């Protein structure tokens, strides 16, 4: 048996059904441990065979989150960053596809020297290696296992963390298991059998849950009798049976779990010193969110609005900014396919501001352009993100500069005015792997609204796009009144535009939503919300 490891590990699993909130629970624990002075790392393990979610349909997977180093990751990494304030890397996102791809390459290259390559020990050993790699530099590593315990695809990962706990020895690892405790109205009581069966399923894989987080409906309280039964039947101390009812906002979850003693239970199991957490800033932001001074209504015009997870980071960044400005956020989800020049005003009526977020493909593009024309002509505060910047420039070219048929070559390869074109040097046929991904610097125009909001002349933001502004049109845009508000430091790439004649009209080729934090809202979103609320953004 190995000696006790200095670094500690927390594994978060889920049972019975998906959507229990493992990501928010893991992120909340990160907040609580960090507030006690511990250095943390976060990692999400997904059992799907895709290398990453970068090529997945948003309807199947939701948003693709992008890290500074350009990794396309699961949306839970967004929760981790927004909650903890830590900037993660590609090592924080691990998929079965990555693991198997790595092993198959090694087998083909002869690295295994003729061994029979198997799930155990080769796959599980590789998983354990990746877990340790992502944990470097931390006191406590928090690792979320995607999927549901008992799923076939999750088995290698469950086995790997069992092995990991054995090798780390006493006080090295703690297992947190999320379970639903449903209320059966006909019987008038909470039912604990799903919890018992889920814990038994985990135990059949050799893992005894140390802490249970029991998910309940909003406003529910788990009766002492049910808690006692869960404790006895699942061999878990009563104080380690944590109740977590649905909250009004996910940002209340750390405070709920703190009150329930989650962090204390984790630290005790790991043999670490308890300390009083500093959650004052977090509590202040939650207080602002609970006690708004008014409502701000923002229309989000997109093509995936039926599945709101596709715009998760945008919605959360808006909430961060609204809370800072003591406003209750009301998002109008507007399908861009429903908009045209005739009904844009009616569909956007009542919106204090309009945001057009990122996206790919031609569906709904003309609706976005119609919306943008209405916004510009009616002086409605506008924020364009990635695709939203392209839409703003296309609309401006057509309706202000008179460039009839102006478009992006992504949507109209034969457009007479290719205002946006594929990144220079990229293959027009094979578009795989041609995205501009990760954090890049941007030099801001000193007179721009954006420079004032950021409070500095050079920024760094994360990108996820393939097409860029065509520099041959810079002069025409500037003559027409559009300000080139930001460029790459070498001046070769247009990163931001603003329309100074407008009340608040800002668009960027990057994704600022990925950099917004609950306790540190993004300045562009704050400026936008302030302008939409009637102030000067």
Short mmCIF file of C-alpha atoms in Angstrom, two decimals:
data_model
loop_
_atom_site.label_atom_id
_atom_site.label_comp_id
_atom_site.label_asym_id
_atom_site.label_seq_id
_atom_site.Cartn_x
_atom_site.Cartn_y
_atom_site.Cartn_z
CA UNK A 1 0.00 0.00 0.00
CA UNK A 2 1.29 3.46 -0.86
CA UNK A 3 1.88 6.07 1.82
CA UNK A 4 -0.78 8.68 2.36
CA UNK A 5 -0.74 11.15 -0.52
CA UNK A 6 -0.34 14.82 0.23
CA UNK A 7 -2.88 15.70 -2.47
CA UNK A 8 -6.46 14.72 -1.77
CA UNK A 9 -9.17 13.67 -4.21
CA UNK A 10 -12.95 14.09 -4.21
CA UNK A 11 -14.96 12.06 -6.72
CA UNK A 12 -18.54 13.12 -7.49
CA UNK A 13 -20.86 10.50 -8.99
CA UNK A 14 -24.58 10.35 -9.68
CA UNK A 15 -27.20 7.65 -9.58
CA UNK A 16 -30.71 6.74 -10.78
CA UNK A 17 -31.10 9.49 -13.38
CA UNK A 18 -29.21 12.26 -15.17
CA UNK A 19 -29.63 15.98 -14.60
CA UNK A 20 -29.18 15.84 -10.81
CA UNK A 21 -26.70 18.71 -10.80
CA UNK A 22 -23.38 16.95 -10.28
CA UNK A 23 -21.59 19.83 -12.02
CA UNK A 24 -23.15 22.51 -9.83
CA UNK A 25 -22.50 20.40 -6.71
CA UNK A 26 -18.85 19.88 -7.67
CA UNK A 27 -18.46 23.59 -8.46
CA UNK A 28 -20.14 24.56 -5.18
CA UNK A 29 -17.79 22.33 -3.23
CA UNK A 30 -14.92 24.04 -5.03
CA UNK A 31 -16.22 27.41 -3.83
CA UNK A 32 -16.49 26.19 -0.23
CA UNK A 33 -13.03 24.62 -0.14
CA UNK A 34 -11.41 27.59 -1.83
CA UNK A 35 -13.12 29.90 0.68
CA UNK A 36 -11.30 27.94 3.38
CA UNK A 37 -7.92 28.59 1.78
CA UNK A 38 -7.42 25.30 -0.05
CA UNK A 39 -6.01 25.21 -3.56
CA UNK A 40 -8.40 23.26 -5.76
CA UNK A 41 -8.48 21.73 -9.22
CA UNK A 42 -11.57 20.66 -11.16
CA UNK A 43 -12.01 17.93 -13.74
CA UNK A 44 -14.97 16.50 -15.68
CA UNK A 45 -14.83 12.95 -17.02
CA UNK A 46 -17.32 12.07 -19.76
CA UNK A 47 -17.93 8.48 -20.88
CA UNK A 48 -18.81 9.30 -24.51
CA UNK A 49 -16.53 8.15 -27.34
CA UNK A 50 -16.22 11.56 -28.96
CA UNK A 51 -12.77 13.07 -28.45
CA UNK A 52 -14.50 16.21 -27.20
CA UNK A 53 -17.92 17.88 -27.65
CA UNK A 54 -16.60 20.25 -30.35
CA UNK A 55 -18.36 18.46 -33.20
CA UNK A 56 -21.53 17.53 -31.31
CA UNK A 57 -24.94 18.90 -32.21
CA UNK A 58 -26.04 21.50 -29.63
CA UNK A 59 -29.42 19.74 -29.42
CA UNK A 60 -27.65 16.63 -28.12
CA UNK A 61 -25.00 18.15 -25.91
CA UNK A 62 -25.76 21.81 -25.33
CA UNK A 63 -23.04 24.41 -25.20
CA UNK A 64 -19.39 23.80 -26.02
CA UNK A 65 -17.24 25.60 -23.47
CA UNK A 66 -13.77 26.81 -24.53
CA UNK A 67 -10.75 27.15 -22.23
CA UNK A 68 -7.79 29.53 -22.50
CA UNK A 69 -5.65 26.87 -24.15
CA UNK A 70 -8.27 26.23 -26.84
CA UNK A 71 -9.85 23.02 -25.59
CA UNK A 72 -13.48 22.45 -26.55
CA UNK A 73 -15.04 21.00 -23.43
CA UNK A 74 -18.21 19.99 -21.63
CA UNK A 75 -20.44 22.81 -20.39
CA UNK A 76 -19.80 21.77 -16.76
CA UNK A 77 -16.35 23.36 -17.02
CA UNK A 78 -18.21 26.62 -17.44
CA UNK A 79 -19.89 26.03 -14.08
CA UNK A 80 -16.51 25.26 -12.52
CA UNK A 81 -14.97 28.48 -13.82
CA UNK A 82 -17.97 30.71 -13.10
CA UNK A 83 -18.20 29.44 -9.51
CA UNK A 84 -14.57 29.07 -8.46
CA UNK A 85 -13.00 31.83 -10.56
CA UNK A 86 -10.28 29.39 -11.67
CA UNK A 87 -9.25 29.29 -15.35
CA UNK A 88 -9.09 25.64 -16.39
CA UNK A 89 -7.23 23.88 -19.20
CA UNK A 90 -7.86 21.02 -21.58
CA UNK A 91 -6.62 18.53 -18.97
CA UNK A 92 -9.72 19.39 -16.92
CA UNK A 93 -11.90 17.70 -19.55
CA UNK A 94 -11.45 13.99 -20.19
CA UNK A 95 -13.52 11.71 -22.42
CA UNK A 96 -13.56 7.99 -23.11
CA UNK A 97 -12.72 8.90 -26.70
CA UNK A 98 -9.49 10.59 -25.59
CA UNK A 99 -8.53 7.63 -23.42
CA UNK A 100 -9.19 4.96 -26.07
CA UNK A 101 -7.61 7.05 -28.85
CA UNK A 102 -4.44 7.42 -26.80
CA UNK A 103 -4.28 3.70 -26.02
CA UNK A 104 -4.95 2.59 -29.60
CA UNK A 105 -2.21 4.90 -30.90
CA UNK A 106 0.23 3.48 -28.36
CA UNK A 107 -0.73 -0.08 -29.28
CA UNK A 108 -0.19 0.60 -32.98
CA UNK A 109 3.19 2.17 -32.24
CA UNK A 110 4.27 -0.87 -30.23
CA UNK A 111 4.44 0.84 -26.86
CA UNK A 112 2.86 -2.14 -25.12
CA UNK A 113 5.53 -4.53 -26.47
CA UNK A 114 3.11 -7.23 -27.53
CA UNK A 115 0.93 -7.26 -24.42
CA UNK A 116 -2.77 -8.05 -24.69
CA UNK A 117 -4.22 -4.56 -24.20
CA UNK A 118 -7.27 -4.64 -21.91
CA UNK A 119 -9.69 -2.38 -20.05
CA UNK A 120 -7.96 -3.49 -16.85
CA UNK A 121 -5.16 -2.60 -16.36
CA UNK A 122 -4.36 -0.47 -19.42
CA UNK A 123 -7.46 1.71 -19.76
CA UNK A 124 -7.94 2.22 -16.03
CA UNK A 125 -4.25 3.00 -15.55
CA UNK A 126 -4.44 5.65 -18.28
CA UNK A 127 -7.52 7.18 -16.62
CA UNK A 128 -5.73 7.33 -13.27
CA UNK A 129 -2.75 8.98 -14.94
CA UNK A 130 -4.97 11.67 -16.50
CA UNK A 131 -6.69 12.32 -13.16
CA UNK A 132 -3.34 12.92 -11.48
CA UNK A 133 -2.13 15.10 -14.33
CA UNK A 134 -5.13 17.43 -14.01
CA UNK A 135 -4.69 17.60 -10.23
CA UNK A 136 -1.17 19.07 -10.29
CA UNK A 137 -0.73 22.20 -8.21
CA UNK A 138 -3.80 21.61 -6.04
CA UNK A 139 -4.37 20.58 -2.44
CA UNK A 140 -7.71 19.00 -3.28
CA UNK A 141 -8.75 17.72 -6.72
CA UNK A 142 -12.48 17.57 -7.41
CA UNK A 143 -13.39 15.11 -10.17
CA UNK A 144 -16.90 14.73 -11.56
CA UNK A 145 -17.75 11.42 -13.25
CA UNK A 146 -20.30 11.98 -16.01
CA UNK A 147 -23.23 9.69 -16.66
CA UNK A 148 -25.05 7.54 -14.13
CA UNK A 149 -23.58 4.77 -11.99
CA UNK A 150 -24.48 1.45 -13.58
CA UNK A 151 -24.19 2.69 -17.16
CA UNK A 152 -22.04 0.37 -19.30
CA UNK A 153 -19.95 3.24 -20.67
CA UNK A 154 -19.10 4.54 -17.17
CA UNK A 155 -17.73 1.25 -15.85
CA UNK A 156 -14.04 1.76 -16.78
CA UNK A 157 -14.05 5.14 -15.01
CA UNK A 158 -15.75 3.78 -11.89
CA UNK A 159 -13.18 0.98 -11.79
CA UNK A 160 -10.36 3.50 -12.27
CA UNK A 161 -11.41 5.64 -9.32
CA UNK A 162 -11.83 2.51 -7.17
CA UNK A 163 -8.23 1.59 -7.98
CA UNK A 164 -7.16 5.17 -7.35
CA UNK A 165 -8.68 5.19 -3.86
CA UNK A 166 -6.98 1.89 -3.01
CA UNK A 167 -3.58 3.17 -4.13
CA UNK A 168 -3.94 6.52 -2.37
CA UNK A 169 -4.67 4.86 0.94
CA UNK A 170 -6.56 6.14 4.00
CA UNK A 171 -7.65 9.79 4.01
CA UNK A 172 -6.64 10.19 0.37
CA UNK A 173 -10.04 10.03 -1.30
CA UNK A 174 -13.68 10.81 -0.62
CA UNK A 175 -16.66 9.68 -2.72
CA UNK A 176 -19.73 11.94 -2.97
CA UNK A 177 -22.79 10.35 -4.54
CA UNK A 178 -25.81 12.36 -5.77
CA UNK A 179 -29.21 10.68 -5.62
CA UNK A 180 -32.83 11.80 -6.03
CA UNK A 181 -35.21 11.25 -3.11
CA UNK A 182 -38.67 11.44 -4.72
CA UNK A 183 -41.84 12.39 -2.88
CA UNK A 184 -44.72 10.02 -3.69
CA UNK A 185 -47.86 12.09 -3.29
CA UNK A 186 -50.18 9.06 -3.27
CA UNK A 187 -48.30 7.60 -0.30
CA UNK A 188 -47.61 10.97 1.29
CA UNK A 189 -43.96 10.21 1.94
CA UNK A 190 -40.42 10.37 0.59
CA UNK A 191 -39.17 7.15 -0.94
CA UNK A 192 -35.60 6.08 -0.20
CA UNK A 193 -35.45 2.89 -2.28
CA UNK A 194 -33.94 4.65 -5.36
CA UNK A 195 -31.17 5.96 -3.08
CA UNK A 196 -30.57 2.54 -1.54
CA UNK A 197 -30.40 0.80 -4.91
CA UNK A 198 -28.05 3.44 -6.33
CA UNK A 199 -25.66 3.14 -3.39
CA UNK A 200 -25.80 -0.66 -3.73
CA UNK A 201 -24.98 -0.36 -7.45
CA UNK A 202 -21.97 1.77 -6.61
CA UNK A 203 -20.95 -0.66 -3.89
CA UNK A 204 -21.15 -3.57 -6.36
CA UNK A 205 -18.31 -1.82 -8.20
CA UNK A 206 -16.23 -1.77 -5.04
CA UNK A 207 -16.95 1.82 -3.96
CA UNK A 208 -18.65 2.74 -0.71
CA UNK A 209 -20.15 6.22 -0.90
CA UNK A 210 -18.80 8.43 1.90
CA UNK A 211 -21.26 11.30 1.50
CA UNK A 212 -24.72 11.36 -0.04
CA UNK A 213 -26.19 14.53 -1.53
CA UNK A 214 -29.93 13.95 -1.67
CA UNK A 215 -31.72 15.99 -4.32
CA UNK A 216 -35.23 17.19 -3.46
CA UNK A 217 -37.88 19.42 -4.97
CA UNK A 218 -37.71 23.13 -4.20
CA UNK A 219 -38.80 23.94 -0.65
CA UNK A 220 -38.67 20.32 0.45
CA UNK A 221 -37.18 19.13 3.73
CA UNK A 222 -36.07 15.52 4.11
CA UNK A 223 -37.77 14.14 7.25
CA UNK A 224 -35.51 12.89 10.04
CA UNK A 225 -37.00 9.42 9.67
CA UNK A 226 -36.05 9.26 5.98
CA UNK A 227 -32.57 10.60 6.70
CA UNK A 228 -32.09 8.03 9.48
CA UNK A 229 -33.24 5.24 7.16
CA UNK A 230 -30.88 6.33 4.37
CA UNK A 231 -28.03 6.48 6.87
CA UNK A 232 -28.71 3.00 8.21
CA UNK A 233 -29.43 1.26 4.90
CA UNK A 234 -26.53 2.89 3.05
CA UNK A 235 -23.94 2.62 5.87
CA UNK A 236 -23.35 6.38 5.87
CA UNK A 237 -23.27 8.56 9.02
CA UNK A 238 -26.34 10.79 9.38
CA UNK A 239 -24.22 13.95 9.25
CA UNK A 240 -22.89 12.78 5.87
CA UNK A 241 -26.42 12.59 4.43
CA UNK A 242 -26.70 16.05 2.89
CA UNK A 243 -30.01 17.41 1.60
CA UNK A 244 -29.95 19.72 -1.39
CA UNK A 245 -33.38 20.96 -2.58
CA UNK A 246 -33.83 22.83 -5.86
CA UNK A 247 -32.88 26.49 -5.42
CA UNK A 248 -34.20 29.67 -7.03
CA UNK A 249 -30.78 30.15 -8.59
CA UNK A 250 -27.78 27.83 -8.84
CA UNK A 251 -25.67 30.46 -7.06
CA UNK A 252 -27.55 29.76 -3.83
CA UNK A 253 -26.35 26.14 -3.87
CA UNK A 254 -22.93 26.78 -2.23
CA UNK A 255 -24.69 28.54 0.66
CA UNK A 256 -27.22 25.70 0.98
CA UNK A 257 -24.46 23.07 1.00
CA UNK A 258 -22.41 25.10 3.47
CA UNK A 259 -25.36 25.20 5.83
CA UNK A 260 -25.74 21.44 5.41
CA UNK A 261 -22.07 20.87 6.31
CA UNK A 262 -20.82 19.40 3.04
CA UNK A 263 -17.32 20.93 3.14
CA UNK A 264 -16.85 19.98 6.78
CA UNK A 265 -17.82 16.37 6.03
CA UNK A 266 -15.37 16.26 3.12
CA UNK A 267 -12.49 17.71 5.13
CA UNK A 268 -13.12 15.34 8.02
CA UNK A 269 -13.10 12.34 5.69
CA UNK A 270 -9.84 13.56 4.13
CA UNK A 271 -8.22 14.18 7.50
CA UNK A 272 -7.81 17.88 6.77
CA UNK A 273 -8.21 20.88 9.04
CA UNK A 274 -11.53 22.67 9.07
CA UNK A 275 -11.47 26.47 8.79
CA UNK A 276 -14.02 29.24 8.77
CA UNK A 277 -14.83 30.13 5.15
CA UNK A 278 -14.92 33.66 3.79
CA UNK A 279 -18.11 33.73 1.75
CA UNK A 280 -18.90 37.43 2.25
CA UNK A 281 -18.52 38.43 -1.41
CA UNK A 282 -20.56 35.43 -2.56
CA UNK A 283 -23.32 36.24 -0.08
CA UNK A 284 -23.37 39.87 -1.25
CA UNK A 285 -23.89 38.87 -4.88
CA UNK A 286 -26.63 36.41 -3.92
CA UNK A 287 -28.27 39.16 -1.84
CA UNK A 288 -28.25 41.46 -4.88
CA UNK A 289 -29.75 38.70 -7.00
CA UNK A 290 -32.50 38.08 -4.45
CA UNK A 291 -33.31 41.78 -4.00
CA UNK A 292 -33.29 43.44 -7.43
CA UNK A 293 -34.16 47.11 -7.84
CA UNK A 294 -36.02 46.49 -11.07
CA UNK A 295 -36.23 44.23 -14.10
CA UNK A 296 -34.21 44.32 -17.31
CA UNK A 297 -35.63 42.44 -20.30
CA UNK A 298 -33.09 41.10 -22.81
CA UNK A 299 -34.07 39.46 -26.09
CA UNK A 300 -31.69 36.67 -27.05
CA UNK A 301 -32.02 36.03 -30.79
CA UNK A 302 -30.65 32.63 -31.76
CA UNK A 303 -31.27 29.46 -33.68
CA UNK A 304 -31.13 27.02 -30.74
CA UNK A 305 -33.47 28.79 -28.31
CA UNK A 306 -35.60 25.66 -27.77
CA UNK A 307 -32.58 24.19 -25.97
CA UNK A 308 -31.41 26.92 -23.63
CA UNK A 309 -28.28 24.97 -22.62
CA UNK A 310 -26.87 25.89 -26.03
CA UNK A 311 -26.52 29.47 -24.72
CA UNK A 312 -25.77 28.59 -21.10
CA UNK A 313 -22.68 30.78 -20.65
CA UNK A 314 -24.37 33.78 -22.32
CA UNK A 315 -27.39 33.49 -20.04
CA UNK A 316 -25.21 33.13 -16.94
CA UNK A 317 -23.02 36.10 -17.94
CA UNK A 318 -26.19 38.18 -18.31
CA UNK A 319 -27.29 37.05 -14.83
CA UNK A 320 -23.91 37.98 -13.35
CA UNK A 321 -24.13 41.48 -14.80
CA UNK A 322 -27.78 41.90 -13.87
CA UNK A 323 -27.03 40.94 -10.26
CA UNK A 324 -24.20 43.46 -10.14
CA UNK A 325 -26.59 46.16 -11.34
CA UNK A 326 -29.25 44.94 -8.88
CA UNK A 327 -31.62 43.95 -11.69
CA UNK A 328 -33.81 40.94 -12.15
CA UNK A 329 -33.04 39.40 -15.54
CA UNK A 330 -35.88 38.49 -17.88
CA UNK A 331 -34.65 36.73 -21.03
CA UNK A 332 -36.91 36.72 -24.10
CA UNK A 333 -35.91 33.66 -26.13
CA UNK A 334 -36.51 34.61 -29.77
CA UNK A 335 -36.08 32.05 -32.54
CA UNK A 336 -34.24 33.74 -35.40
CA UNK A 337 -36.11 31.58 -37.92
CA UNK A 338 -39.33 33.32 -36.92
CA UNK A 339 -38.08 36.86 -37.63
CA UNK A 340 -38.32 38.82 -40.85
CA UNK A 341 -38.32 42.50 -41.84
CA UNK A 342 -42.07 42.76 -41.29
CA UNK A 343 -42.37 41.29 -37.80
CA UNK A 344 -39.00 42.14 -36.20
CA UNK A 345 -40.49 45.06 -34.29
CA UNK A 346 -43.37 42.99 -32.96
CA UNK A 347 -41.19 40.07 -31.86
CA UNK A 348 -38.63 42.33 -30.17
CA UNK A 349 -41.21 44.66 -28.64
CA UNK A 350 -40.55 45.34 -24.98
CA UNK A 351 -36.91 44.30 -25.07
CA UNK A 352 -34.61 46.70 -23.22
CA UNK A 353 -31.65 45.24 -25.10
CA UNK A 354 -30.94 42.57 -27.71
CA UNK A 355 -28.09 40.07 -27.85
CA UNK A 356 -27.17 37.89 -30.82
CA UNK A 357 -24.84 35.08 -29.65
CA UNK A 358 -22.57 32.67 -31.49
CA UNK A 359 -23.56 29.83 -33.78
CA UNK A 360 -22.72 27.97 -36.99
CA UNK A 361 -24.63 27.26 -40.20
CA UNK A 362 -27.00 29.22 -42.41
CA UNK A 363 -30.28 28.43 -40.64
CA UNK A 364 -31.92 31.53 -39.17
CA UNK A 365 -29.29 33.96 -40.46
CA UNK A 366 -31.67 36.21 -42.40
CA UNK A 367 -33.85 36.52 -39.31
CA UNK A 368 -30.85 37.70 -37.30
CA UNK A 369 -30.03 40.26 -39.98
CA UNK A 370 -33.63 41.55 -39.90
CA UNK A 371 -33.43 41.81 -36.11
CA UNK A 372 -30.14 43.68 -36.33
CA UNK A 373 -31.61 46.20 -38.79
CA UNK A 374 -34.50 46.88 -36.41
CA UNK A 375 -32.07 47.26 -33.49
CA UNK A 376 -29.84 49.72 -35.32
CA UNK A 377 -32.68 51.83 -36.70
CA UNK A 378 -34.53 51.98 -33.36
CA UNK A 379 -31.54 52.65 -31.11
CA UNK A 380 -32.04 49.49 -29.00
CA UNK A 381 -28.91 48.51 -27.02
CA UNK A 382 -27.20 45.72 -28.94
CA UNK A 383 -24.49 43.21 -28.08
CA UNK A 384 -23.15 40.89 -30.79
CA UNK A 385 -21.03 37.85 -29.93
CA UNK A 386 -18.98 36.00 -32.57
CA UNK A 387 -21.72 35.25 -35.13
CA UNK A 388 -23.47 38.32 -33.72
CA UNK A 389 -20.56 40.49 -34.89
CA UNK A 390 -20.77 38.95 -38.35
CA UNK A 391 -24.51 39.67 -38.48
CA UNK A 392 -23.95 43.29 -37.39
CA UNK A 393 -21.37 43.85 -40.13
CA UNK A 394 -23.43 42.13 -42.84
CA UNK A 395 -26.51 44.18 -41.95
CA UNK A 396 -24.46 47.40 -41.90
CA UNK A 397 -22.88 46.61 -45.27
CA UNK A 398 -26.25 45.94 -46.88
CA UNK A 399 -28.38 48.69 -45.40
CA UNK A 400 -25.95 51.51 -44.63
CA UNK A 401 -23.16 51.05 -47.17
CA UNK A 402 -25.46 49.89 -49.99
CA UNK A 403 -23.57 46.66 -50.62
CA UNK A 404 -26.52 44.62 -51.87
CA UNK A 405 -26.02 40.91 -51.28
CA UNK A 406 -23.21 41.37 -48.76
CA UNK A 407 -22.69 38.23 -46.73
CA UNK A 408 -20.24 35.78 -45.18
CA UNK A 409 -18.80 33.09 -47.42
CA UNK A 410 -19.87 30.61 -44.74
CA UNK A 411 -23.49 31.19 -45.75
CA UNK A 412 -23.14 32.49 -49.32
CA UNK A 413 -19.88 31.36 -51.01
CA UNK A 414 -20.68 33.39 -54.14
CA UNK A 415 -21.61 36.65 -52.42
CA UNK A 416 -20.47 39.75 -54.37
CA UNK A 417 -19.35 41.33 -51.09
CA UNK A 418 -17.67 38.75 -48.82
CA UNK A 419 -17.67 40.87 -45.66
CA UNK A 420 -16.57 37.78 -43.75
CA UNK A 421 -14.36 35.10 -45.20
CA UNK A 422 -12.63 31.97 -43.96
CA UNK A 423 -9.52 32.50 -41.89
CA UNK A 424 -6.48 33.21 -44.05
CA UNK A 425 -4.45 30.09 -44.77
CA UNK A 426 -7.24 27.66 -43.86
CA UNK A 427 -8.46 24.93 -46.19
CA UNK A 428 -11.85 25.79 -47.73
CA UNK A 429 -12.67 22.13 -48.37
CA UNK A 430 -11.53 20.36 -45.21
CA UNK A 431 -12.92 22.55 -42.42
CA UNK A 432 -12.14 20.09 -39.63
CA UNK A 433 -9.69 21.46 -37.10
CA UNK A 434 -9.65 24.93 -38.65
CA UNK A 435 -11.30 26.85 -35.84
CA UNK A 436 -9.51 29.68 -34.09
CA UNK A 437 -9.73 28.42 -30.52
CA UNK A 438 -8.66 29.69 -27.14
CA UNK A 439 -7.43 32.97 -25.70
CA UNK A 440 -5.99 35.64 -28.00
CA UNK A 441 -4.95 39.25 -27.29
CA UNK A 442 -6.83 42.24 -28.68
CA UNK A 443 -5.67 45.87 -28.84
CA UNK A 444 -8.55 48.29 -28.23
CA UNK A 445 -9.10 51.65 -29.87
CA UNK A 446 -8.52 54.22 -27.08
CA UNK A 447 -11.68 56.15 -27.98
CA UNK A 448 -13.91 53.08 -28.00
CA UNK A 449 -16.65 52.36 -25.47
CA UNK A 450 -15.03 48.96 -24.93
CA UNK A 451 -11.71 50.45 -23.83
CA UNK A 452 -13.55 52.46 -21.21
CA UNK A 453 -15.43 49.40 -19.96
CA UNK A 454 -12.33 47.22 -19.72
CA UNK A 455 -10.26 50.05 -18.27
CA UNK A 456 -7.19 49.08 -20.29
CA UNK A 457 -5.89 49.16 -23.83
CA UNK A 458 -5.18 45.46 -24.40
CA UNK A 459 -7.36 42.54 -23.44
CA UNK A 460 -7.40 38.78 -23.89
CA UNK A 461 -10.54 36.88 -24.81
CA UNK A 462 -11.45 33.36 -25.89
CA UNK A 463 -12.38 32.54 -29.48
CA UNK A 464 -14.25 29.81 -31.31
CA UNK A 465 -14.75 30.70 -34.96
CA UNK A 466 -13.57 29.96 -38.48
CA UNK A 467 -14.44 33.15 -40.39
CA UNK A 468 -13.12 36.68 -39.92
CA UNK A 469 -13.82 40.21 -41.07
CA UNK A 470 -12.52 40.86 -44.59
CA UNK A 471 -9.92 43.62 -44.17
CA UNK A 472 -10.50 44.97 -47.68
CA UNK A 473 -13.71 46.56 -46.37
CA UNK A 474 -12.25 48.32 -43.32
CA UNK A 475 -12.05 51.69 -45.08
CA UNK A 476 -15.65 51.56 -46.31
CA UNK A 477 -16.94 50.64 -42.87
CA UNK A 478 -15.04 53.44 -41.20
CA UNK A 479 -16.27 55.96 -43.79
CA UNK A 480 -19.82 54.78 -43.09
CA UNK A 481 -19.45 55.47 -39.36
CA UNK A 482 -18.54 52.05 -37.97
CA UNK A 483 -15.66 52.12 -35.50
CA UNK A 484 -13.12 49.32 -35.67
CA UNK A 485 -12.92 49.11 -31.89
CA UNK A 486 -10.41 46.28 -31.54
CA UNK A 487 -7.79 44.45 -33.58
CA UNK A 488 -5.21 41.78 -33.00
CA UNK A 489 -2.00 43.46 -31.74
CA UNK A 490 -0.40 43.14 -35.18
CA UNK A 491 -3.44 44.78 -36.77
CA UNK A 492 -4.18 41.85 -39.06
CA UNK A 493 -7.53 40.72 -37.58
CA UNK A 494 -10.57 42.83 -36.74
CA UNK A 495 -11.79 41.71 -33.32
CA UNK A 496 -14.41 44.31 -32.34
CA UNK A 497 -16.72 46.88 -33.91
CA UNK A 498 -18.87 49.65 -32.44
CA UNK A 499 -21.40 52.06 -33.92
CA UNK A 500 -20.83 55.36 -32.04
CA UNK A 501 -24.03 56.97 -33.40
CA UNK A 502 -26.02 54.31 -31.59
CA UNK A 503 -26.92 54.31 -27.90
CA UNK A 504 -25.01 51.06 -27.18
CA UNK A 505 -23.90 48.97 -30.14
CA UNK A 506 -20.91 46.70 -29.46
CA UNK A 507 -19.89 43.45 -31.13
CA UNK A 508 -16.87 41.19 -30.77
CA UNK A 509 -15.57 38.20 -32.69
CA UNK A 510 -14.72 36.46 -29.42
CA UNK A 511 -16.83 34.89 -26.66
CA UNK A 512 -16.70 37.13 -23.56
CA UNK A 513 -19.31 34.96 -21.84
CA UNK A 514 -16.60 32.35 -21.20
CA UNK A 515 -14.71 34.81 -19.01
CA UNK A 516 -17.59 36.01 -16.83
CA UNK A 517 -17.61 34.92 -13.18
CA UNK A 518 -20.40 35.17 -10.63
CA UNK A 519 -18.23 37.26 -8.31
CA UNK A 520 -16.54 39.07 -11.22
CA UNK A 521 -19.02 39.87 -14.02
CA UNK A 522 -17.60 40.59 -17.46
CA UNK A 523 -17.28 44.35 -18.18
CA UNK A 524 -18.96 44.15 -21.60
CA UNK A 525 -22.00 42.41 -20.14
CA UNK A 526 -22.10 44.92 -17.28
CA UNK A 527 -21.99 47.82 -19.76
CA UNK A 528 -24.71 46.22 -21.86
CA UNK A 529 -27.02 45.59 -18.89
CA UNK A 530 -26.41 49.10 -17.57
CA UNK A 531 -27.33 50.61 -20.95
CA UNK A 532 -30.38 48.35 -21.26
CA UNK A 533 -31.45 49.42 -17.76
CA UNK A 534 -31.48 53.05 -18.83
CA UNK A 535 -28.01 54.07 -17.69
CA UNK A 536 -24.84 54.80 -19.61
CA UNK A 537 -23.09 51.52 -20.27
#
